[in-house]
Phi, psi and omega in degrees: 000149175282123183264148180057053178287336177296133186212184181295343183296332179301318182281320184292326185253016184295343180296342181285342181232357182286143179293316180279139178263150173218163182257133171285130184288134172056035181274339184053036177067009180279159178268116186281146175286134177244126182245125177232103185221153180208133170234136180231182181264008177244169182303143185280215013285141175264132189222157173232130180246127180247126178223180176233142171289154177281150176284106186289348179266357182270146177267357180255149177279130180296137182294333181202146177251003180265153178254106185263166170058034175268159172257114186241129181218150175252127184247124180268165182296336179275003175097353180287147183237128176251113180272126182271149180258136177278101184276337172206161187308121177083359182244120186241125189242137175286161182294155181299134180092349180284135175201164181272175180230138179299133181091351178264149179263150182217147175221162182246138175234132181233125174244111182281163181297334180275003178098349178293141181238134178235144178222149175258154176291133179302136177231139180273130181291117181279165176271130184269149170296134178281148175286121179283317182200139173264116185253117180242132181218131175275130186220165169247129181231182177241138179234137178275123182278175182294335178262022173065029172256152181268125182243123176287133181228148176248149181180193185249122175270127183250116182232151178234130175250130182224162178241130182291129174266315184230125185294354177265010185291138172237129186224160173229141179241143176208165180212164171223149175234151175224132174223157188264140175230159176231153181221174180232072182293346178288346181262008181296142181227152174253157176294136180278178182292335180254148179306133177085356180262152181233149177242121177303130182212072182306138176297143182302324182287351182286339184082009181240155167231160178255122178273101184291332180293315180263355180056049179221157172276138178235128179275129181239359180183180180284153176274131179250004181222029178265330180243127178227168183234120186262125180252130175230147183236160177300139185249359176238153181273123180247111178234156178222139174249107183265017185291343177262000179263157179265151176303136181092350180284139180267141175224149182241133180234125172272121181275320185188168170236112185266110183289146177276084181232128177062038166074034179295333183254010183291326179240226180271137182233135183234138175228138177230130179246135178241134175243120188246134173281138184243146166286167181296321179294320178295321177299318179297322178297309183290333175294321177297319176298316181298321179298318178298318180295317182295319181284343178071016179207154178264000182292332184288335179204105184287153183306328181296342181263001177295139176299150177211153176251017183244139179224156175274119184291316182295324184217088185303340180279348180288132182280148174218143182250154176106188185205142172261108186271133176241103190223136164282159188211142172239145187230139171226141181218163181200145172262145174236129179257159182306324181289349177278346184271127186278011178217160178300125184278156175289158181253147177287135176289101187305140179260139171260055187199178175299122184294343178290348178280350178284146186305129176063027182252157181207144180274000178283115181289127179303144184298333183267002186287000000 
């Protein structure tokens, strides 16, 4: 499964689904290039995703928002060049085993099919504060509903404890979770010819067929869509400025409270937290993203005003969105089993369908599962 699919593109391109409209400054109705890239000091895959914003003045839906057939490379301070491979439209991946080194500088170069060239300002990979401990606790809390009533909810509190190494550290935290679900695609039915009637129609991937003569299900092979793995990622930006803290000082950050809704803890549950060291410019970029999230609107700071370390070489006045992040990273992860939960867990609403149809799910079992 692709991990940490959630990215800055959600905020940059939110105008495509937001109720309120806003204008991109000085776009001249053009579709701006969006760059979402990250290189770290641990094993990848390290990737760069190239897309285009939609033309908000157009009445037609753009046929594609991805930027294909580009030449994308990462250039290190020692002069070595890593050419990325386009593994799917708009997605460019570094070679297996490639990773950055703390203290080395890196920049990104993009050559589009139309001849436009973009480059990022070289940034030195900083050293990140290591995660001292991943603290997980099941709790009951209260949540205010949309009709202003208080609802008790149970769930998992996700906290990270770290120790400051360097009082100049700037960091960002994010996480991903994966949990297992099961379905019954052999029970899928189609509407019958008469109102209220159903016709058994097992999904092909279920490994079953329906014998209409004997009116029974018959298994003819293994099911390939009964077990799936649902991936969810952090949806808010968590950054910390440790410049006012002293070396050796401990700090605690709550990343999220994951509610027990629709069975995330019913089977096996996995959580992975990443702590990334940021350059000052990268910190300013993520701080701008965080401000937009906190204010709950994009009117206070339009996407065109977000800081970026990327420029168009051919035409420096041309706008580009996004950031090429150069970050060291520390990772902590943990599995949670149903018996680890101190209260009766919620159950997944069983599907009578291919489990891959559930939001963010895939039948590919993670290699570490």
